[in-house]
Coordinates of C-alpha atoms in Angstrom, one line a residue:
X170 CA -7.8 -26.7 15.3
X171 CA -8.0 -26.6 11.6
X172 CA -9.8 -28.7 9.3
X173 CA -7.6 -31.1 8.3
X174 CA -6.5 -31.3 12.0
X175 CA -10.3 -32.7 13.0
X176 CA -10.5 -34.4 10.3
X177 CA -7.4 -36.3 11.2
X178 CA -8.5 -36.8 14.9
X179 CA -11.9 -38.0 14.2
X180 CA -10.5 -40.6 11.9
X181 CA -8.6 -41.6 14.3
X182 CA -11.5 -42.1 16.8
X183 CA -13.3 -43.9 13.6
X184 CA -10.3 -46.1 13.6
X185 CA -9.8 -46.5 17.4
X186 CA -12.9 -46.3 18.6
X187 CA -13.4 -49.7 20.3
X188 CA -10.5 -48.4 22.7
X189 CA -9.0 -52.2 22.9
X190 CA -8.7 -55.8 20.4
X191 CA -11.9 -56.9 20.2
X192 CA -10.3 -60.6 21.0
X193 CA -13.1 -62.3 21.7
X194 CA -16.5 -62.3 19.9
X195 CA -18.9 -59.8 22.0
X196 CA -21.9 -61.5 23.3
X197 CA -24.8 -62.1 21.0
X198 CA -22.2 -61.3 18.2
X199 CA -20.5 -64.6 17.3
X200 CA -22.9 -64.9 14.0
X201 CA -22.1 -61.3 12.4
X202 CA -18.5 -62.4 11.2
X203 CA -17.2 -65.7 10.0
X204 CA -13.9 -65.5 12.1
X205 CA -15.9 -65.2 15.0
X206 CA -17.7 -68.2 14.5
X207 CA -14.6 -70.0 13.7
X208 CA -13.1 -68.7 17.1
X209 CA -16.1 -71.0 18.3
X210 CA -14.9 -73.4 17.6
X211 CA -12.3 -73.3 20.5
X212 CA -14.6 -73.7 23.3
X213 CA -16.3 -76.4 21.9
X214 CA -13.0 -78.2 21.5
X215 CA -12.4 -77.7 25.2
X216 CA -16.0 -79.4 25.8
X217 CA -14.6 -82.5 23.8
X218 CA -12.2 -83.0 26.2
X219 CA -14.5 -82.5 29.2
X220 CA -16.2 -85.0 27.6
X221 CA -14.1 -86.9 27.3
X222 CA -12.5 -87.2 31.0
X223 CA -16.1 -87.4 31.9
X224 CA -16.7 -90.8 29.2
X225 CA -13.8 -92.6 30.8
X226 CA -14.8 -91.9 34.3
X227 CA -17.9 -93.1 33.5
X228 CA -16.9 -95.9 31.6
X229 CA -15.0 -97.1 34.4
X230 CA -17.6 -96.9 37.0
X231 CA -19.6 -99.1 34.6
X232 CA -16.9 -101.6 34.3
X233 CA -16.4 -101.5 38.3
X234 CA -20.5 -102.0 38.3
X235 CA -20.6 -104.7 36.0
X236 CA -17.7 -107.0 37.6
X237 CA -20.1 -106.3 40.6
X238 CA -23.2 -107.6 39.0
X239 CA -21.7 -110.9 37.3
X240 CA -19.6 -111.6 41.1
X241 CA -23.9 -111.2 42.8
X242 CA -24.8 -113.0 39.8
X243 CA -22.3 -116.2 39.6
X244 CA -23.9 -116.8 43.5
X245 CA -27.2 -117.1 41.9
X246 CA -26.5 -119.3 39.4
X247 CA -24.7 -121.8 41.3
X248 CA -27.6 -124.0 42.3
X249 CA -25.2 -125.8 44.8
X250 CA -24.2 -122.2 46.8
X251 CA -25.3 -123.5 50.3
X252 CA -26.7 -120.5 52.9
X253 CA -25.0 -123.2 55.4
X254 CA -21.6 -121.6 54.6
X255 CA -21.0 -119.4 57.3
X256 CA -18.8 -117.0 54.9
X257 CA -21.4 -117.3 52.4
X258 CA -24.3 -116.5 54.7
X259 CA -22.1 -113.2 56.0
X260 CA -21.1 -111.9 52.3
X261 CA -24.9 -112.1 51.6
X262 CA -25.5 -110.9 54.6
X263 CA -23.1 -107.6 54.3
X264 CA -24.1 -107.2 50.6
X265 CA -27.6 -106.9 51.4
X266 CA -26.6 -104.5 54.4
X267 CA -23.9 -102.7 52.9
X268 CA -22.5 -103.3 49.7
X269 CA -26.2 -102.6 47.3
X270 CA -26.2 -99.5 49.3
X271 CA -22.7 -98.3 48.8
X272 CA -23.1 -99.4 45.3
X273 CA -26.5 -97.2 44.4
X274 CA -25.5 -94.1 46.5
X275 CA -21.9 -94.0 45.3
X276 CA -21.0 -90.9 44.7
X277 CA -18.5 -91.8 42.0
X278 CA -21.4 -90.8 39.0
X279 CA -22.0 -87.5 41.0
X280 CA -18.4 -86.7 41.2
X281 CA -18.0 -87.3 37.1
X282 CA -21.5 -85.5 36.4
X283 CA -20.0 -82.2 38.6
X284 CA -16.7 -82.1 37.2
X285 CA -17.9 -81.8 33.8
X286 CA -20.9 -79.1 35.0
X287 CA -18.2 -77.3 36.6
X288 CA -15.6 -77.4 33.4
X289 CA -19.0 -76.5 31.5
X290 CA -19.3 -73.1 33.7
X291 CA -15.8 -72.4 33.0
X292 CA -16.4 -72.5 29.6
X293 CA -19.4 -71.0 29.3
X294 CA -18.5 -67.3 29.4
X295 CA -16.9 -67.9 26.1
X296 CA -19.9 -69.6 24.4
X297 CA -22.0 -67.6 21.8
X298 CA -25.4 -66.2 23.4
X299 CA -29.0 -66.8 22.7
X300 CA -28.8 -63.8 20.2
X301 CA -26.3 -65.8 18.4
X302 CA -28.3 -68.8 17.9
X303 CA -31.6 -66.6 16.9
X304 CA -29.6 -64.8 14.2
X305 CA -27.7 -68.0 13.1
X306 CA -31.4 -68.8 12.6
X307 CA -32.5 -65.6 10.8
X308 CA -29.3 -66.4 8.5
X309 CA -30.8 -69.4 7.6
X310 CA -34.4 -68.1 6.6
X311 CA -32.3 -65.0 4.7
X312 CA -30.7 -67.4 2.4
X313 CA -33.5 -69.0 2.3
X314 CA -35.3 -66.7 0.8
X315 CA -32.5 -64.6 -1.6
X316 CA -31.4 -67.5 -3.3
X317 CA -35.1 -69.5 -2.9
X318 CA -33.8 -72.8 -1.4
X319 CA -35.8 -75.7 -0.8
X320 CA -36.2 -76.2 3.5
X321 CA -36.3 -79.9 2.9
X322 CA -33.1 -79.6 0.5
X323 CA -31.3 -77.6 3.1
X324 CA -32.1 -80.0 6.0
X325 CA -30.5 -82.7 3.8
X326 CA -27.3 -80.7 3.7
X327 CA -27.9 -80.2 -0.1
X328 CA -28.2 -76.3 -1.7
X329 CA -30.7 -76.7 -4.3
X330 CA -32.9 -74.0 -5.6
X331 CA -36.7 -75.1 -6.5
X332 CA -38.5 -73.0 -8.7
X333 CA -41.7 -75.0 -10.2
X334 CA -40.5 -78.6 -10.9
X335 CA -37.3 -77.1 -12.3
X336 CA -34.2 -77.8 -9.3
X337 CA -31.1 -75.7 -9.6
X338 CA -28.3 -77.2 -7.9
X339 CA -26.4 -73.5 -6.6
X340 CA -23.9 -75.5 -4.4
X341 CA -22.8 -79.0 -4.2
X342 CA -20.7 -80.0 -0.3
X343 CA -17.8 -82.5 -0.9
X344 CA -19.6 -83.9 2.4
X345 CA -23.4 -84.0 2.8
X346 CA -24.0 -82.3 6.5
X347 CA -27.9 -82.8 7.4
X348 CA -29.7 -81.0 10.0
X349 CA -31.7 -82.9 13.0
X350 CA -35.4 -83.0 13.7
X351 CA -34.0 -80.4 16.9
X352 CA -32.2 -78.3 14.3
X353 CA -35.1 -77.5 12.2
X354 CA -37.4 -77.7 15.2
X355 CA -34.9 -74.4 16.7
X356 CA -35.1 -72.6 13.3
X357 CA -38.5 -72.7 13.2
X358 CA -38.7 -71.8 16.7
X359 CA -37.1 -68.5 16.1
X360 CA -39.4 -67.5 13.5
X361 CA -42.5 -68.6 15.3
X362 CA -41.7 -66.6 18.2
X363 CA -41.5 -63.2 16.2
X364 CA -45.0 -64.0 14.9
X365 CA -43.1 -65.1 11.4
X366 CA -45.0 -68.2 10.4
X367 CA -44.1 -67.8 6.4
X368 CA -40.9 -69.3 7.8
X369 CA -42.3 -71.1 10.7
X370 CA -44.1 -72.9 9.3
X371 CA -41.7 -74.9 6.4
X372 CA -38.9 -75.4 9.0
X373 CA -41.4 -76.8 11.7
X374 CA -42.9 -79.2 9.3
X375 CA -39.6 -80.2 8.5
X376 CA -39.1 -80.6 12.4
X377 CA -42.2 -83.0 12.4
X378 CA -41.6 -84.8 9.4
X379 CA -38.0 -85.8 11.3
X380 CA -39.6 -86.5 15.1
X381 CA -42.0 -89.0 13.4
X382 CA -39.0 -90.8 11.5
X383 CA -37.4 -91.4 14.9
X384 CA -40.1 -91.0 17.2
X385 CA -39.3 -93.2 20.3
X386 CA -35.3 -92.4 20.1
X387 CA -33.8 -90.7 23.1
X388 CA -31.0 -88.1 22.0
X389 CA -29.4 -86.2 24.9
X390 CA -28.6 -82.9 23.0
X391 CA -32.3 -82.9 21.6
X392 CA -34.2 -79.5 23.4
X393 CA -37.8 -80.6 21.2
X394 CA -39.7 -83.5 21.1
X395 CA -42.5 -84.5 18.5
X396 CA -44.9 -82.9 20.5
X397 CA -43.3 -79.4 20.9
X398 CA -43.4 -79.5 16.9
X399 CA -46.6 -80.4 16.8
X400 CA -47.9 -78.2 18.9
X401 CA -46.1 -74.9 17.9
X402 CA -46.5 -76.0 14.1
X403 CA -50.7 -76.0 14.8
X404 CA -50.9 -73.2 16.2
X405 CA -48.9 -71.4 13.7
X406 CA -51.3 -72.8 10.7
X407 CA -54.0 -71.7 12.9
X408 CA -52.3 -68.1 12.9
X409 CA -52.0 -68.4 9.0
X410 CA -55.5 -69.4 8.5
X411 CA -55.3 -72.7 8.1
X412 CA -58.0 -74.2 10.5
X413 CA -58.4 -77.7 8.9
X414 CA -54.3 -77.9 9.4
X415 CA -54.2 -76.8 13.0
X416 CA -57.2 -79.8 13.8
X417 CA -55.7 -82.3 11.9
X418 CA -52.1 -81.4 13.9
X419 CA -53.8 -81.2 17.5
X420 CA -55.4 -84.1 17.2
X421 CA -52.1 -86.1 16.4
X422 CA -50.5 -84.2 19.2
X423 CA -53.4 -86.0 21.5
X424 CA -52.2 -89.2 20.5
X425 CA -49.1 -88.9 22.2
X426 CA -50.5 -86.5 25.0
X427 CA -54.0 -87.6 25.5
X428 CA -54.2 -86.1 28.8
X429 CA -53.0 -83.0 27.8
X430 CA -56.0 -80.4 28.8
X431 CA -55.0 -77.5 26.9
X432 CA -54.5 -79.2 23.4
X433 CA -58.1 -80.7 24.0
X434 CA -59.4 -77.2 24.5
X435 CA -57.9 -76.3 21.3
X436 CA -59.1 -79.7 19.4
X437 CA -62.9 -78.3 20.4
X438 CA -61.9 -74.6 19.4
X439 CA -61.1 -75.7 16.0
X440 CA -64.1 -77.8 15.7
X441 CA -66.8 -75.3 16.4
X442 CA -64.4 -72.9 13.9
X443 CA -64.8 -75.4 11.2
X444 CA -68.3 -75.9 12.1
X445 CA -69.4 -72.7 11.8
X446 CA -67.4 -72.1 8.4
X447 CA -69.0 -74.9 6.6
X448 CA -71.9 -73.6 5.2
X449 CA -69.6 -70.4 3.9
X450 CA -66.9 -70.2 1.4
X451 CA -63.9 -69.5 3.0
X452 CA -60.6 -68.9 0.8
X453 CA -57.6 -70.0 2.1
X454 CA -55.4 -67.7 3.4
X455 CA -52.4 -67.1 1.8
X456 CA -48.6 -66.5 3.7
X457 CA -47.3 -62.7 2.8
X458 CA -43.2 -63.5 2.8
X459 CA -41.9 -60.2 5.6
X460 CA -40.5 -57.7 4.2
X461 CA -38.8 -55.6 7.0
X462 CA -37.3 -53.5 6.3
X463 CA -40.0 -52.9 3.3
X464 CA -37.5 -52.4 0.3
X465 CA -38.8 -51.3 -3.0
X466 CA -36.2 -53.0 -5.0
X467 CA -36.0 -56.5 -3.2
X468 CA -37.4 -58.1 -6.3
X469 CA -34.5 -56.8 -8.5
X470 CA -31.7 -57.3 -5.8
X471 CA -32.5 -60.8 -4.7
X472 CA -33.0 -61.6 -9.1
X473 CA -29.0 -60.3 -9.4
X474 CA -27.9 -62.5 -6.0
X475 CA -29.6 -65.2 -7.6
X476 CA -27.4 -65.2 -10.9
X477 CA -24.3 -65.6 -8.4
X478 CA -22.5 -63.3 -11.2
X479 CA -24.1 -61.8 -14.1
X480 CA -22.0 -59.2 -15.7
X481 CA -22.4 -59.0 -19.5
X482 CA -20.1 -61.1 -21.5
X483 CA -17.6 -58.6 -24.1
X484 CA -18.7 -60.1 -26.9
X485 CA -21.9 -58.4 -26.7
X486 CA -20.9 -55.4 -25.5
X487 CA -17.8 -54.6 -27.5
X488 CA -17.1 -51.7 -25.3
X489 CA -16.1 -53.4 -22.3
X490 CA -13.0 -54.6 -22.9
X491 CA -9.9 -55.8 -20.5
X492 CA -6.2 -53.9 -21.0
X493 CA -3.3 -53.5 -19.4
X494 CA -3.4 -50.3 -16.9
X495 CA -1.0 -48.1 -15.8
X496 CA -2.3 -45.0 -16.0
X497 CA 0.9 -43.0 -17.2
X498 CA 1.7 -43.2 -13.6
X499 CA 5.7 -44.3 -13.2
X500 CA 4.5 -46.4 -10.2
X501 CA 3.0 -48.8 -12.6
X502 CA 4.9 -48.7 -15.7
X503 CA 7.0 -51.9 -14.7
X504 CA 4.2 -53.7 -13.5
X505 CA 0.9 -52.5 -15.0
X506 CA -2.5 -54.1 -13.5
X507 CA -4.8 -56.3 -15.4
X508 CA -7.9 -53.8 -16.1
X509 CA -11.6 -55.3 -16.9
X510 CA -14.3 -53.0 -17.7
X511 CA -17.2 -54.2 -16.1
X512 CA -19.8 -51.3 -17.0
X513 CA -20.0 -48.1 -18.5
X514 CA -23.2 -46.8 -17.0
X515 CA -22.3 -46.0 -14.0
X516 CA -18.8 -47.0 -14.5
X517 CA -17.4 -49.7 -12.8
X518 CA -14.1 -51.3 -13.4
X519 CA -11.9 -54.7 -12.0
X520 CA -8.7 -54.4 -11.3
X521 CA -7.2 -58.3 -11.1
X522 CA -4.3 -59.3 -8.7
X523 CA -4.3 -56.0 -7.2
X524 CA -2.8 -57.6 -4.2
X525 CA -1.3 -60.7 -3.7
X526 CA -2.3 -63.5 -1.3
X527 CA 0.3 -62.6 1.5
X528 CA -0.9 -59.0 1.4
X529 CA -4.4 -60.0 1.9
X530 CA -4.1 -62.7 4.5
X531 CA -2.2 -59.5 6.2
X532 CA -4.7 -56.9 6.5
X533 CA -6.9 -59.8 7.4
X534 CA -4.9 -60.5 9.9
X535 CA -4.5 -56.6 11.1
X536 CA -7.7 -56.2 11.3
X537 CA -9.4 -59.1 13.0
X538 CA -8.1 -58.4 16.4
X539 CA -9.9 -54.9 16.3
X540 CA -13.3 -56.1 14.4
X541 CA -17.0 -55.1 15.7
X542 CA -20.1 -55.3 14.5
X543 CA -20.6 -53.1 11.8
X544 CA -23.4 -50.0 12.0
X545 CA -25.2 -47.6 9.8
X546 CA -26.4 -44.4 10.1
X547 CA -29.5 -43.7 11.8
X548 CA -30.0 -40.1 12.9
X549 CA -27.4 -39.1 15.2
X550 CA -26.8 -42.3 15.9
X551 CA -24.3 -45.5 14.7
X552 CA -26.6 -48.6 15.1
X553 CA -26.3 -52.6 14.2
X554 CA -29.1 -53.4 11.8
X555 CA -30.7 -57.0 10.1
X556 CA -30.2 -55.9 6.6
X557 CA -26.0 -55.8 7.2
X558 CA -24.6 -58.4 8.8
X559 CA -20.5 -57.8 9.3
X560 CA -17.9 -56.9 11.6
X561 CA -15.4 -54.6 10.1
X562 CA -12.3 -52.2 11.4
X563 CA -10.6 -49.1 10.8
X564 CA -6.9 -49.9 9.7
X565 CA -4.6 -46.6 9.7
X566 CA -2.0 -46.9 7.6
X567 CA 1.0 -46.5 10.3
X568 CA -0.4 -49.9 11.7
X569 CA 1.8 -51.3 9.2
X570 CA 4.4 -50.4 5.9
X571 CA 2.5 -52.4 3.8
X572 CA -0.7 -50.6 3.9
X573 CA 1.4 -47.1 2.8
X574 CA 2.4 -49.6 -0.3
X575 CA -1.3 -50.3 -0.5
X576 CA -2.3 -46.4 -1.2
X577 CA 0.5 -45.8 -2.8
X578 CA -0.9 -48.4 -5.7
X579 CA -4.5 -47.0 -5.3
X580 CA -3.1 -43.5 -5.7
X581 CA -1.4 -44.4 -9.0
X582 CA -4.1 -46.3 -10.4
X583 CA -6.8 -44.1 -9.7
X584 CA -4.8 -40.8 -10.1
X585 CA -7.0 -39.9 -6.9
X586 CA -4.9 -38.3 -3.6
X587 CA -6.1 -41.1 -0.7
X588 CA -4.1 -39.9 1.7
X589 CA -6.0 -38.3 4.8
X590 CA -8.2 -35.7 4.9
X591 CA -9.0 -36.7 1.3
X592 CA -9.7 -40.3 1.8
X593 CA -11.3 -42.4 4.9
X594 CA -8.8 -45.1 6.7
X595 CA -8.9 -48.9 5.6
X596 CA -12.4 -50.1 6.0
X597 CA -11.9 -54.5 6.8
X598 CA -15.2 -56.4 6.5
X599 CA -15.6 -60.0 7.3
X600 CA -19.4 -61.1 7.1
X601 CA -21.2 -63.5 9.2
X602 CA -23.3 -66.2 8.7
X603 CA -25.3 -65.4 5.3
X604 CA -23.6 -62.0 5.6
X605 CA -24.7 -59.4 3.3
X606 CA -25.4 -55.9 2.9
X607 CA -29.0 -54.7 1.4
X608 CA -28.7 -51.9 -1.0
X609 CA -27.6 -48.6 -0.2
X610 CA -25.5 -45.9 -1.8
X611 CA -21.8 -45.0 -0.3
X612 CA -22.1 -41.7 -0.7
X613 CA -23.9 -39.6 1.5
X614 CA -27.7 -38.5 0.0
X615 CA -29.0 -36.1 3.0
X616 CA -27.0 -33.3 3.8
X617 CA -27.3 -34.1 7.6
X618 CA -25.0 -37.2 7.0
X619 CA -22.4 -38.1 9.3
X620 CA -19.4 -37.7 6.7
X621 CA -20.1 -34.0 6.1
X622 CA -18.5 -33.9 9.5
X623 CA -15.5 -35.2 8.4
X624 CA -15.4 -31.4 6.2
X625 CA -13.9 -33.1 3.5
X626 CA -16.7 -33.4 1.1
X627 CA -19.0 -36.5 0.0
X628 CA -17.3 -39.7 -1.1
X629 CA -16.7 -39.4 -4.9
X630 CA -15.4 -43.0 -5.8
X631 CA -15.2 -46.6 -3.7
X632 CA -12.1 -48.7 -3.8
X633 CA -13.5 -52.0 -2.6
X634 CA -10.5 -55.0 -2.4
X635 CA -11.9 -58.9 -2.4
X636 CA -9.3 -60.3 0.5
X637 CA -11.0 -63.9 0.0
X638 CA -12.6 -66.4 -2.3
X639 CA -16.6 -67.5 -1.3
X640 CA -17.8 -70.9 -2.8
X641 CA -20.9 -69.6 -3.6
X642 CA -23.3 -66.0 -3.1
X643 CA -21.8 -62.6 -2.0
X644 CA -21.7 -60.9 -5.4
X645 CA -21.7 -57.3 -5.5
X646 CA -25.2 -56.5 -6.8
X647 CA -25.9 -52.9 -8.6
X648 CA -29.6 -52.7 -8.5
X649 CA -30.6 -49.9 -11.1
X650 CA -27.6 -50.7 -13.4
X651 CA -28.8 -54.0 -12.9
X652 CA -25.6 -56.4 -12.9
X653 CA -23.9 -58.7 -10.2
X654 CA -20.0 -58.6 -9.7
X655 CA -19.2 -62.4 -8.1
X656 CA -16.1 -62.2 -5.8
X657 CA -13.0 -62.3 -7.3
X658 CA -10.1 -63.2 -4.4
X659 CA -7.3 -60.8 -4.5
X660 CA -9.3 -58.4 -7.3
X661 CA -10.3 -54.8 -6.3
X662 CA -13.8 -52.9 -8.0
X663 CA -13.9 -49.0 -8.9
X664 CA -16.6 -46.8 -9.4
X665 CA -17.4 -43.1 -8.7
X666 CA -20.4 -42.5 -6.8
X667 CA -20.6 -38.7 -7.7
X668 CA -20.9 -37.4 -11.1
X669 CA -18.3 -34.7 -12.4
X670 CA -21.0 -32.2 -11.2
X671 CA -20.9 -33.0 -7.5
X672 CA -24.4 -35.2 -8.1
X673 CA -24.8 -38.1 -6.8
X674 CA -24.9 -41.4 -9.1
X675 CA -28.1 -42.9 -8.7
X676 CA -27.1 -45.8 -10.9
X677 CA -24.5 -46.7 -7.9
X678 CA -27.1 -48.8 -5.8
X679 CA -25.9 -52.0 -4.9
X680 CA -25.9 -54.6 -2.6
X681 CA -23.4 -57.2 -0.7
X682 CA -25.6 -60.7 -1.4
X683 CA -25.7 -63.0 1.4
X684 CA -23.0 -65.1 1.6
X685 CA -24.1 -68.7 0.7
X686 CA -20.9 -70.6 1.6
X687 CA -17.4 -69.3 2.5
X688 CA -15.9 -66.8 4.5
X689 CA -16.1 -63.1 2.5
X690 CA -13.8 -60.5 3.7
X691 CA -13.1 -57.4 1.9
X692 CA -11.2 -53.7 2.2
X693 CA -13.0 -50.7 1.4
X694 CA -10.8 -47.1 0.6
X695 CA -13.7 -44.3 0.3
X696 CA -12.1 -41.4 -1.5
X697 CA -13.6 -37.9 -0.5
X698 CA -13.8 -35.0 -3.2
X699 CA -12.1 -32.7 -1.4
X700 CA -8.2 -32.5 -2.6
X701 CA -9.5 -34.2 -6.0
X702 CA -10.3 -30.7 -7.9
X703 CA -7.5 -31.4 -10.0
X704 CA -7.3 -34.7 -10.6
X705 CA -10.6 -35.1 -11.4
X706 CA -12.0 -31.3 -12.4
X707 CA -15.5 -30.7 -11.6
X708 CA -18.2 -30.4 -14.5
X709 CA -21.4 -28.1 -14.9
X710 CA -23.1 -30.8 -17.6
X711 CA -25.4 -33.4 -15.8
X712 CA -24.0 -35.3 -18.4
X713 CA -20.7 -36.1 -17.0

């Protein structure tokens, strides 16, 4: 088999590889793409009607006991109800006998309570997993901490950036949607139990700050009470350092749980800690934010997501400039594309309207049937990872006319050949919940890469095609060259990852920034230098 003949089977495979639609979300997977956690949104409306059938069952068995009660009761209230009566006397009789008994063991509340346990087991298979809610979670703590929002801000529904007494509104909801003491109580939960209690702890006081509002309410859904946050936030001060704040907590926990043996024992530990501490200085300790995976350039990357967009304006850099492209290609001399230099070094350019909305709501739509959870490189092996959060798929371009059309305009505008073995398929992306993608290059920097099998070279230049709007976040961040590209719906962004002499661009490090608010998807076309010789000729200067 020649080259181009593996090449053209593993991309295949690449393409194929799940072996079936993805249809529904796999389990513990629900949070790593937007569309899945709207296809959640199904089941729950299934449980609304359960529900419901289960309210109105209930609500008549209630109506049926309350006629019973005010009948019992109208005999009690008329003074002049004689015993004498022999009717009387046998109704109370028979009520007393039979009818209290058939009313408290009816099995009409039992009935209603298994028919909606067993339309809850139906359901269930399609629910998202405990994974699901702890990465939900993590998503929360991630945006969190890239765009530095305020916990008590985001538990009032409101995205506000605190930074000294300066607050930032970053996104402002047509309708305010606050989280419950439960909520907060669950977030904080997640990061308590993988010994993270920088984030623990500012979610879990928000949790007790809420339980003590409405302390003595009863809500059904709720899984915490005031006294699980109180317990789990002391102990994780006491894990942070914070003695004095672990007493002071314990204590309160006693006062709703006095007889509680174990929170007693702690009470006394922290006393003879504080007692023995007294006569020495003892500085508090301070809460190191995680950094796994440690990365080196965090600072700069989360600085760029922060900005939401921070490409330099044309007026100060007269060089970037927008025109009208077609790139002497007759493809484009009818219609040229709107082209916006964004930077020079590396470069990196816009291409506006490259597609229209039909055309991207249709490779969405292609695509989201065969979407899994996206993986890197690690080794030999393809693995999910924290630091991207996606589901993406291979689209070949027989799957459909339109995506020939679709390299057919990359072709002419880059003057690149993207046509396999010299390009990679479609890449679709839809991110999850506070989706994003930490830096990394595209091309390959270790010889032993995975695309080396592919004998077609490293990947010279990214196509990348915004398919949707976001309300706020998801910029594209390049970390060296130290700019953010916000998404532009419908746009596509160029730049070569390899220099004219086969080097890669360092300068090409970037990011996907967590997506604050809105559903992100977006197409990737990775050109390969193979097959490109002419087009682009190769170059001996490290200049080029």
């Amino acid at each position: 088999m020649g080259s181009v003949a593996r090449l053209a089977a593993l991309l295949a495979v690449l393409a194929l590889r799940a072996g079936a639609p993805a249809g529904a979300a796999a389990r513990g997977d629900t949070f790593s793409a937007l569309t899945s956690v709207a296809r959640a949104l199904a089941p729950e409306r299934r449980l609304l009607g359960l529900l419901r059938r289960y309210l109105r069952g209930e609500e008549a068995r209630l109506r049926d006991l309350t006629r019973f009660y005010h009948k019992v009761l109208s005999l009690h209230e008329d003074s002049a109800t004689p015993v004498s009566n022999p009717l009387l006397a046998f109704t109370l009789i028979k009520r007393l006998q039979s009818d209290w008994r058939n009313v408290v063991h009816s099995l009409e509340a039992s009935e209603n309570t298994r028919a909606l346990k067993d339309g809850f087991e139906k359901v269930e298979q399609d629910l998202p997993a405990f994974e699901d809610l702890e990465g939900a979670a993590r998503a929360l703590m991630r945006l969190q901490d890239v765009y530095r929002l305020n916990v008590k801000g985001l538990a009032r529904g409101v995205f506000q950036r605190v930074t000294g007494s300066a607050v930032t509104d970053l996104y402002s909801p047509s309708r305010l949607f606050s989280l419950t003491a439960d909520d907060c109580f669950q977030v904080g939960k997640v990061a308590y139990d993988m010994g993270d209690y920088y984030h623990a702890i500012p979610w879990l006081e928000e949790a007790v700050s809420l339980f003590r509002g409405s302390y003595g309410e009863w809500k059904t859904e709720d899984e915490a009470s005031l006294e699980d946050a109180l317990d789990h936030l002391a102990f994780a001060y006491f894990q942070a350092g914070n003695v004095s704040f672990a007493l002071s907590l314990s204590r309160e926990f006693l006062l709703y749980s006095p007889d509680n043996k174990r929170m007693a024992r702690n009470v006394l530990k922290y006393e003879k800690l504080l007692a023995e501490s007294a006569n020495q200085a003892v500085a508090e300790a301070v809460i190191q934010r995680p950094n796994v995976p440690h990365l080196q350039t965090r600072a700069t990357y989360e600085g760029l997501c922060q900005t939401l967009g921070s490409q330099p304006t044309h007026y100060q850099i007269p060089s970037l400039h927008c025109s009208y492209e077609t790139n002497s290609s007759p493809y484009l001399l009818l219609q040229p594309v709107r082209k916006e230099v964004i930077h020079l070094e590396p470069d990196v350019v816009l291409y506006h309207d490259f597609v229209s909305d039909l055309e991207a709501q249709k490779i969405r739509g292609l695509a989201e049937p065969w979407l899994q959870r996206s993986v890197v490189a690690s080794g030999e092996k393809q693995l999910p990872v924290e630091y991207r959060i996606s589901k993406s798929a291979w689209l070949k371009d027989t799957v459909d006319p339109m995506l020939v059309t679709l390299d057919h305009r990359i072709a002419a505008l880059t003057g690149l050949d993207v046509q396999p073995p010299y390009a990679e398929y479609l890449q679709v992306v839809n991110y999850g919940i506070g989706g994003h993608y930490e830096p990394h290059f595209d091309h390959a920097t270790s010889p032993t890469s995975p695309l080396y099998r592919m004998k077609s070279g490293n990947r010279v230049a990214t196509f990348m095609i915004y398919l949707s709007s976001v309300e706020a976040g998801g910029a594209t961040a390049f970390i060296y060259a130290n700019f953010s590209m916000p998404v532009v719906k419908n746009a596509a962004l160029f730049w070569w990852n390899l220099h004219k002499s086969g080097e890669g661009d360092g300068d090409t490090l970037h990011a996907g920034c967590p997506v604050l608010v809105g559903d992100k998807w977006v197409a990737n076309k990775w050109i390969h230098e193979y097959g490109q010789e002419f087009r682009r000729p190769c170059s001996s200067s490290p200049e080029d």
